[in-house]
JSON list of C-alpha atoms in Angstrom, two decimals:
[
{"chain": "A", "resi": 241, "resn": "MET", "atom": "CA", "xyz": [360.89, -162.91, 20.56]},
{"chain": "A", "resi": 242, "resn": "PRO", "atom": "CA", "xyz": [360.57, -159.10, 19.99]},
{"chain": "A", "resi": 243, "resn": "ALA", "atom": "CA", "xyz": [363.02, -156.61, 20.79]},
{"chain": "A", "resi": 244, "resn": "TYR", "atom": "CA", "xyz": [362.42, -154.50, 24.07]},
{"chain": "A", "resi": 245, "resn": "HIS", "atom": "CA", "xyz": [361.33, -150.85, 23.62]},
{"chain": "A", "resi": 246, "resn": "SER", "atom": "CA", "xyz": [361.67, -148.16, 25.92]},
{"chain": "A", "resi": 247, "resn": "GLN", "atom": "CA", "xyz": [359.02, -147.39, 28.62]},
{"chain": "A", "resi": 248, "resn": "PHE", "atom": "CA", "xyz": [359.23, -143.64, 28.34]},
{"chain": "A", "resi": 249, "resn": "THR", "atom": "CA", "xyz": [356.20, -143.38, 25.57]},
{"chain": "A", "resi": 250, "resn": "SER", "atom": "CA", "xyz": [355.49, -139.38, 26.59]},
{"chain": "A", "resi": 251, "resn": "PRO", "atom": "CA", "xyz": [358.89, -137.84, 26.65]},
{"chain": "A", "resi": 252, "resn": "PRO", "atom": "CA", "xyz": [358.82, -134.31, 28.22]},
{"chain": "A", "resi": 253, "resn": "GLN", "atom": "CA", "xyz": [360.74, -132.54, 24.95]},
{"chain": "A", "resi": 254, "resn": "VAL", "atom": "CA", "xyz": [361.57, -134.04, 21.28]},
{"chain": "A", "resi": 255, "resn": "VAL", "atom": "CA", "xyz": [364.59, -132.76, 19.75]},
{"chain": "A", "resi": 256, "resn": "GLY", "atom": "CA", "xyz": [364.34, -133.63, 16.13]},
{"chain": "A", "resi": 257, "resn": "ASN", "atom": "CA", "xyz": [362.54, -137.06, 16.35]},
{"chain": "A", "resi": 258, "resn": "MET", "atom": "CA", "xyz": [364.45, -138.17, 19.01]},
{"chain": "A", "resi": 259, "resn": "ALA", "atom": "CA", "xyz": [363.22, -137.74, 22.88]},
{"chain": "A", "resi": 260, "resn": "LEU", "atom": "CA", "xyz": [364.77, -135.66, 25.20]},
{"chain": "A", "resi": 261, "resn": "LEU", "atom": "CA", "xyz": [364.35, -137.61, 28.64]},
{"chain": "A", "resi": 262, "resn": "PRO", "atom": "CA", "xyz": [364.85, -137.12, 32.29]},
{"chain": "A", "resi": 263, "resn": "LEU", "atom": "CA", "xyz": [368.29, -138.44, 33.46]},
{"chain": "A", "resi": 264, "resn": "ARG", "atom": "CA", "xyz": [369.91, -139.15, 36.82]},
{"chain": "A", "resi": 265, "resn": "THR", "atom": "CA", "xyz": [372.85, -137.24, 36.60]},
{"chain": "A", "resi": 266, "resn": "GLN", "atom": "CA", "xyz": [375.02, -135.07, 37.55]},
{"chain": "A", "resi": 267, "resn": "VAL", "atom": "CA", "xyz": [376.71, -134.04, 34.18]},
{"chain": "A", "resi": 268, "resn": "LYS", "atom": "CA", "xyz": [375.74, -130.65, 33.04]},
{"chain": "A", "resi": 269, "resn": "GLY", "atom": "CA", "xyz": [373.06, -130.82, 29.58]},
{"chain": "A", "resi": 270, "resn": "PRO", "atom": "CA", "xyz": [369.99, -129.92, 28.61]},
{"chain": "A", "resi": 271, "resn": "ALA", "atom": "CA", "xyz": [368.42, -132.80, 30.33]},
{"chain": "A", "resi": 272, "resn": "PRO", "atom": "CA", "xyz": [366.08, -132.15, 32.98]},
{"chain": "A", "resi": 273, "resn": "LYS", "atom": "CA", "xyz": [366.83, -133.86, 36.24]},
{"chain": "A", "resi": 274, "resn": "ASP", "atom": "CA", "xyz": [365.34, -137.22, 37.28]},
{"chain": "A", "resi": 275, "resn": "SER", "atom": "CA", "xyz": [364.62, -138.16, 40.76]},
{"chain": "A", "resi": 276, "resn": "SER", "atom": "CA", "xyz": [363.57, -141.58, 40.01]},
{"chain": "A", "resi": 277, "resn": "ASP", "atom": "CA", "xyz": [365.65, -144.75, 40.61]},
{"chain": "A", "resi": 278, "resn": "PHE", "atom": "CA", "xyz": [365.27, -145.84, 36.46]},
{"chain": "A", "resi": 279, "resn": "ASP", "atom": "CA", "xyz": [365.92, -143.57, 33.67]},
{"chain": "A", "resi": 280, "resn": "ILE", "atom": "CA", "xyz": [366.84, -144.33, 30.06]},
{"chain": "A", "resi": 281, "resn": "ILE", "atom": "CA", "xyz": [370.43, -145.01, 30.84]},
{"chain": "A", "resi": 282, "resn": "ASP", "atom": "CA", "xyz": [369.14, -147.34, 33.22]},
{"chain": "A", "resi": 283, "resn": "GLU", "atom": "CA", "xyz": [366.97, -148.70, 30.80]},
{"chain": "A", "resi": 284, "resn": "ALA", "atom": "CA", "xyz": [369.44, -149.07, 27.52]},
{"chain": "A", "resi": 285, "resn": "LEU", "atom": "CA", "xyz": [371.89, -151.18, 29.90]},
{"chain": "A", "resi": 286, "resn": "LEU", "atom": "CA", "xyz": [369.15, -153.51, 31.11]},
{"chain": "A", "resi": 287, "resn": "TYR", "atom": "CA", "xyz": [368.08, -154.08, 27.74]},
{"chain": "A", "resi": 288, "resn": "PHE", "atom": "CA", "xyz": [371.20, -154.28, 25.99]},
{"chain": "A", "resi": 289, "resn": "LYS", "atom": "CA", "xyz": [371.67, -157.63, 26.40]},
{"chain": "A", "resi": 290, "resn": "ALA", "atom": "CA", "xyz": [369.10, -158.73, 24.18]},
{"chain": "A", "resi": 291, "resn": "ASN", "atom": "CA", "xyz": [368.60, -155.86, 22.02]},
{"chain": "A", "resi": 292, "resn": "VAL", "atom": "CA", "xyz": [372.02, -156.27, 20.70]},
{"chain": "A", "resi": 293, "resn": "PHE", "atom": "CA", "xyz": [371.10, -159.35, 19.00]},
{"chain": "A", "resi": 294, "resn": "PHE", "atom": "CA", "xyz": [368.57, -157.80, 16.55]},
{"chain": "A", "resi": 295, "resn": "ARG", "atom": "CA", "xyz": [369.32, -156.52, 13.13]},
{"chain": "A", "resi": 296, "resn": "ASN", "atom": "CA", "xyz": [365.87, -154.95, 12.90]},
{"chain": "A", "resi": 297, "resn": "TYR", "atom": "CA", "xyz": [364.11, -152.97, 15.57]},
{"chain": "A", "resi": 298, "resn": "GLU", "atom": "CA", "xyz": [360.72, -151.04, 14.74]},
{"chain": "A", "resi": 299, "resn": "ILE", "atom": "CA", "xyz": [360.67, -147.65, 16.26]},
{"chain": "A", "resi": 300, "resn": "LYS", "atom": "CA", "xyz": [357.75, -147.28, 18.65]},
{"chain": "A", "resi": 301, "resn": "SER", "atom": "CA", "xyz": [358.22, -144.01, 20.17]},
{"chain": "A", "resi": 302, "resn": "GLU", "atom": "CA", "xyz": [360.69, -141.16, 20.19]},
{"chain": "A", "resi": 303, "resn": "ALA", "atom": "CA", "xyz": [362.11, -142.69, 23.51]},
{"chain": "A", "resi": 304, "resn": "ASP", "atom": "CA", "xyz": [363.11, -145.62, 20.87]},
{"chain": "A", "resi": 305, "resn": "ARG", "atom": "CA", "xyz": [365.49, -143.43, 19.21]},
{"chain": "A", "resi": 306, "resn": "THR", "atom": "CA", "xyz": [367.39, -142.22, 22.43]},
{"chain": "A", "resi": 307, "resn": "LEU", "atom": "CA", "xyz": [367.26, -146.40, 23.22]},
{"chain": "A", "resi": 308, "resn": "ILE", "atom": "CA", "xyz": [369.23, -147.54, 19.93]},
{"chain": "A", "resi": 309, "resn": "TYR", "atom": "CA", "xyz": [371.83, -144.63, 20.34]},
{"chain": "A", "resi": 310, "resn": "LEU", "atom": "CA", "xyz": [372.50, -145.83, 23.35]},
{"chain": "A", "resi": 311, "resn": "THR", "atom": "CA", "xyz": [372.84, -149.32, 22.80]},
{"chain": "A", "resi": 312, "resn": "LEU", "atom": "CA", "xyz": [375.04, -148.27, 19.94]},
{"chain": "A", "resi": 313, "resn": "TYR", "atom": "CA", "xyz": [377.03, -146.24, 22.26]},
{"chain": "A", "resi": 314, "resn": "ILE", "atom": "CA", "xyz": [377.28, -149.23, 24.60]},
{"chain": "A", "resi": 315, "resn": "THR", "atom": "CA", "xyz": [378.82, -151.11, 21.72]},
{"chain": "A", "resi": 316, "resn": "GLU", "atom": "CA", "xyz": [381.65, -148.17, 21.42]},
{"chain": "A", "resi": 317, "resn": "CYS", "atom": "CA", "xyz": [382.13, -148.40, 25.21]},
{"chain": "A", "resi": 318, "resn": "LEU", "atom": "CA", "xyz": [382.85, -151.98, 24.95]},
{"chain": "A", "resi": 319, "resn": "LYS", "atom": "CA", "xyz": [385.51, -151.54, 22.29]},
{"chain": "A", "resi": 320, "resn": "LYS", "atom": "CA", "xyz": [386.88, -149.29, 23.89]},
{"chain": "A", "resi": 321, "resn": "LEU", "atom": "CA", "xyz": [386.93, -150.86, 27.75]},
{"chain": "A", "resi": 322, "resn": "GLN", "atom": "CA", "xyz": [387.95, -154.00, 26.37]},
{"chain": "A", "resi": 323, "resn": "LYS", "atom": "CA", "xyz": [391.64, -152.58, 26.73]},
{"chain": "A", "resi": 324, "resn": "CYS", "atom": "CA", "xyz": [391.34, -151.22, 29.96]},
{"chain": "A", "resi": 325, "resn": "LYS", "atom": "CA", "xyz": [393.18, -153.22, 33.08]},
{"chain": "A", "resi": 326, "resn": "SER", "atom": "CA", "xyz": [391.46, -151.53, 35.79]},
{"chain": "A", "resi": 327, "resn": "LYS", "atom": "CA", "xyz": [388.22, -149.40, 36.46]},
{"chain": "A", "resi": 328, "resn": "ASN", "atom": "CA", "xyz": [389.54, -145.63, 36.87]},
{"chain": "A", "resi": 329, "resn": "GLU", "atom": "CA", "xyz": [391.33, -146.57, 33.41]},
{"chain": "A", "resi": 330, "resn": "GLY", "atom": "CA", "xyz": [387.69, -147.03, 32.12]},
{"chain": "A", "resi": 331, "resn": "LEU", "atom": "CA", "xyz": [386.35, -144.10, 33.40]},
{"chain": "A", "resi": 332, "resn": "LYS", "atom": "CA", "xyz": [389.53, -141.98, 31.85]},
{"chain": "A", "resi": 333, "resn": "GLU", "atom": "CA", "xyz": [388.83, -143.80, 28.36]},
{"chain": "A", "resi": 334, "resn": "MET", "atom": "CA", "xyz": [384.98, -143.16, 28.40]},
{"chain": "A", "resi": 335, "resn": "GLN", "atom": "CA", "xyz": [385.47, -139.77, 29.55]},
{"chain": "A", "resi": 336, "resn": "SER", "atom": "CA", "xyz": [387.67, -139.26, 26.70]},
{"chain": "A", "resi": 337, "resn": "LEU", "atom": "CA", "xyz": [385.31, -140.88, 24.22]},
{"chain": "A", "resi": 338, "resn": "ALA", "atom": "CA", "xyz": [382.38, -139.19, 25.49]},
{"chain": "A", "resi": 339, "resn": "ILE", "atom": "CA", "xyz": [384.13, -135.63, 24.66]},
{"chain": "A", "resi": 340, "resn": "SER", "atom": "CA", "xyz": [385.51, -136.65, 21.30]},
{"chain": "A", "resi": 341, "resn": "ARG", "atom": "CA", "xyz": [383.87, -135.53, 18.12]},
{"chain": "A", "resi": 342, "resn": "PHE", "atom": "CA", "xyz": [380.42, -137.43, 16.99]},
{"chain": "A", "resi": 343, "resn": "PHE", "atom": "CA", "xyz": [378.28, -136.89, 14.61]},
{"chain": "A", "resi": 344, "resn": "LEU", "atom": "CA", "xyz": [374.92, -135.74, 14.35]},
{"chain": "A", "resi": 345, "resn": "PRO", "atom": "CA", "xyz": [371.50, -136.86, 12.70]},
{"chain": "A", "resi": 346, "resn": "GLY", "atom": "CA", "xyz": [371.52, -135.17, 9.65]},
{"chain": "A", "resi": 347, "resn": "GLU", "atom": "CA", "xyz": [375.53, -135.31, 8.92]},
{"chain": "A", "resi": 348, "resn": "ALA", "atom": "CA", "xyz": [376.75, -137.72, 6.08]},
{"chain": "A", "resi": 349, "resn": "GLN", "atom": "CA", "xyz": [379.04, -139.67, 8.54]},
{"chain": "A", "resi": 350, "resn": "PHE", "atom": "CA", "xyz": [375.71, -140.22, 10.98]},
{"chain": "A", "resi": 351, "resn": "PRO", "atom": "CA", "xyz": [374.81, -144.17, 10.59]},
{"chain": "A", "resi": 352, "resn": "LEU", "atom": "CA", "xyz": [371.16, -143.94, 11.47]},
{"chain": "A", "resi": 353, "resn": "ASN", "atom": "CA", "xyz": [369.95, -140.95, 8.61]},
{"chain": "A", "resi": 354, "resn": "ALA", "atom": "CA", "xyz": [367.18, -143.36, 7.69]},
{"chain": "A", "resi": 355, "resn": "MET", "atom": "CA", "xyz": [365.80, -143.48, 11.38]},
{"chain": "A", "resi": 356, "resn": "TYR", "atom": "CA", "xyz": [366.47, -139.74, 12.54]},
{"chain": "A", "resi": 357, "resn": "SER", "atom": "CA", "xyz": [365.47, -136.46, 11.46]},
{"chain": "A", "resi": 358, "resn": "LYS", "atom": "CA", "xyz": [367.89, -133.62, 11.26]},
{"chain": "A", "resi": 359, "resn": "PRO", "atom": "CA", "xyz": [367.42, -130.79, 13.69]},
{"chain": "A", "resi": 360, "resn": "ALA", "atom": "CA", "xyz": [365.31, -127.97, 12.63]},
{"chain": "A", "resi": 361, "resn": "ASN", "atom": "CA", "xyz": [367.74, -125.28, 13.57]},
{"chain": "A", "resi": 362, "resn": "LYS", "atom": "CA", "xyz": [370.99, -124.19, 14.60]},
{"chain": "A", "resi": 363, "resn": "GLN", "atom": "CA", "xyz": [369.38, -124.02, 18.38]},
{"chain": "A", "resi": 364, "resn": "GLU", "atom": "CA", "xyz": [368.17, -127.44, 18.32]},
{"chain": "A", "resi": 365, "resn": "GLU", "atom": "CA", "xyz": [371.17, -129.22, 16.80]},
{"chain": "A", "resi": 366, "resn": "ASP", "atom": "CA", "xyz": [373.05, -127.39, 19.99]},
{"chain": "A", "resi": 367, "resn": "THR", "atom": "CA", "xyz": [370.55, -128.91, 22.11]},
{"chain": "A", "resi": 368, "resn": "MET", "atom": "CA", "xyz": [370.84, -132.62, 20.21]},
{"chain": "A", "resi": 369, "resn": "ARG", "atom": "CA", "xyz": [374.77, -132.11, 20.46]},
{"chain": "A", "resi": 370, "resn": "ALA", "atom": "CA", "xyz": [374.88, -131.22, 24.32]},
{"chain": "A", "resi": 371, "resn": "TYR", "atom": "CA", "xyz": [371.80, -133.71, 25.31]},
{"chain": "A", "resi": 372, "resn": "MET", "atom": "CA", "xyz": [373.97, -136.82, 23.22]},
{"chain": "A", "resi": 373, "resn": "GLN", "atom": "CA", "xyz": [376.81, -135.07, 24.92]},
{"chain": "A", "resi": 374, "resn": "GLN", "atom": "CA", "xyz": [375.54, -135.49, 28.42]},
{"chain": "A", "resi": 375, "resn": "LEU", "atom": "CA", "xyz": [374.31, -139.34, 27.30]},
{"chain": "A", "resi": 376, "resn": "ARG", "atom": "CA", "xyz": [377.66, -140.25, 26.37]},
{"chain": "A", "resi": 377, "resn": "GLN", "atom": "CA", "xyz": [379.17, -139.17, 29.77]},
{"chain": "A", "resi": 378, "resn": "GLU", "atom": "CA", "xyz": [376.53, -140.34, 31.94]},
{"chain": "A", "resi": 379, "resn": "MET", "atom": "CA", "xyz": [376.59, -143.68, 30.23]},
{"chain": "A", "resi": 380, "resn": "GLY", "atom": "CA", "xyz": [380.81, -143.91, 30.45]},
{"chain": "A", "resi": 381, "resn": "ILE", "atom": "CA", "xyz": [380.12, -143.35, 34.55]},
{"chain": "A", "resi": 382, "resn": "ARG", "atom": "CA", "xyz": [377.69, -145.90, 34.37]},
{"chain": "A", "resi": 383, "resn": "ILE", "atom": "CA", "xyz": [378.68, -149.10, 32.06]},
{"chain": "A", "resi": 384, "resn": "CYS", "atom": "CA", "xyz": [382.14, -148.38, 34.32]},
{"chain": "A", "resi": 385, "resn": "ASP", "atom": "CA", "xyz": [380.02, -149.53, 37.56]},
{"chain": "A", "resi": 386, "resn": "LYS", "atom": "CA", "xyz": [378.57, -152.29, 35.77]},
{"chain": "A", "resi": 387, "resn": "VAL", "atom": "CA", "xyz": [381.75, -153.86, 33.69]},
{"chain": "A", "resi": 388, "resn": "PHE", "atom": "CA", "xyz": [384.32, -153.75, 36.03]},
{"chain": "A", "resi": 389, "resn": "ASP", "atom": "CA", "xyz": [384.20, -156.09, 38.95]},
{"chain": "A", "resi": 390, "resn": "ALA", "atom": "CA", "xyz": [384.12, -154.22, 42.53]},
{"chain": "A", "resi": 391, "resn": "ASP", "atom": "CA", "xyz": [386.93, -157.13, 44.16]},
{"chain": "A", "resi": 392, "resn": "THR", "atom": "CA", "xyz": [389.17, -157.80, 41.01]},
{"chain": "A", "resi": 393, "resn": "ASP", "atom": "CA", "xyz": [388.98, -154.45, 39.15]},
{"chain": "A", "resi": 394, "resn": "LYS", "atom": "CA", "xyz": [388.38, -156.66, 35.96]},
{"chain": "A", "resi": 395, "resn": "PRO", "atom": "CA", "xyz": [386.51, -155.86, 33.25]},
{"chain": "A", "resi": 396, "resn": "SER", "atom": "CA", "xyz": [383.47, -158.90, 33.11]},
{"chain": "A", "resi": 397, "resn": "LYS", "atom": "CA", "xyz": [383.99, -161.27, 30.69]},
{"chain": "A", "resi": 398, "resn": "TRP", "atom": "CA", "xyz": [379.80, -161.56, 30.57]},
{"chain": "A", "resi": 399, "resn": "TRP", "atom": "CA", "xyz": [380.11, -157.99, 29.35]},
{"chain": "A", "resi": 400, "resn": "MET", "atom": "CA", "xyz": [383.31, -158.18, 27.05]},
{"chain": "A", "resi": 401, "resn": "CYS", "atom": "CA", "xyz": [381.85, -161.13, 25.42]},
{"chain": "A", "resi": 402, "resn": "PHE", "atom": "CA", "xyz": [379.43, -158.49, 22.99]},
{"chain": "A", "resi": 403, "resn": "VAL", "atom": "CA", "xyz": [382.37, -156.52, 22.01]},
{"chain": "A", "resi": 404, "resn": "LYS", "atom": "CA", "xyz": [382.02, -157.60, 18.35]},
{"chain": "A", "resi": 405, "resn": "ARG", "atom": "CA", "xyz": [378.09, -157.65, 18.41]},
{"chain": "A", "resi": 406, "resn": "LYS", "atom": "CA", "xyz": [376.38, -155.08, 16.14]},
{"chain": "A", "resi": 407, "resn": "PHE", "atom": "CA", "xyz": [373.01, -153.69, 16.96]},
{"chain": "A", "resi": 408, "resn": "MET", "atom": "CA", "xyz": [371.18, -153.37, 13.64]},
{"chain": "A", "resi": 409, "resn": "ASP", "atom": "CA", "xyz": [374.60, -154.50, 11.74]},
{"chain": "A", "resi": 410, "resn": "LYS", "atom": "CA", "xyz": [375.15, -150.31, 12.26]},
{"chain": "A", "resi": 411, "resn": "SER", "atom": "CA", "xyz": [378.22, -148.98, 14.44]},
{"chain": "A", "resi": 412, "resn": "LEU", "atom": "CA", "xyz": [378.54, -145.23, 15.70]},
{"chain": "A", "resi": 413, "resn": "SER", "atom": "CA", "xyz": [382.17, -145.39, 14.61]},
{"chain": "A", "resi": 414, "resn": "GLY", "atom": "CA", "xyz": [383.90, -145.73, 11.04]},
{"chain": "A", "resi": 415, "resn": "PRO", "atom": "CA", "xyz": [384.67, -148.81, 9.42]},
{"chain": "A", "resi": 416, "resn": "GLY", "atom": "CA", "xyz": [388.22, -150.17, 10.77]},
{"chain": "A", "resi": 417, "resn": "GLN", "atom": "CA", "xyz": [388.08, -148.36, 14.11]}
]
């Protein structure tokens, strides 16, 4: 069975070699507003449980790089959410994770430098950082909606069982975190 690839094959803008796709969000950032019911964040959440089992992933478009980043970020989110007792606590944890320092392609600590190209200049770097920040903030909100049960306010075991999985044997956080 092959891995799922992004359906957003013609992005309106590319930063580095990563697609800057429209988002359905209220979070401020460089991504254009999307009025459809399905965006790259929905796609990452939809394909996460299937894609997380793959050690190799063939990149077919710039949007696949965005999907890879989001898949790795979902894993980081789940690590944080496993310690949370309620959705409110989870939302706070996701906000602090989203705004914490993170590395961009081209920086030595970024785990996927072989697949991503470094931003060409300072302006592109700022745009990429703002877009990734926007993705992280919106993903934090949406993953809490998926992970926490509306009735019990407890995390779903069907999401928490993926905490230990590593997509492509990579992690956005350093070893031991």
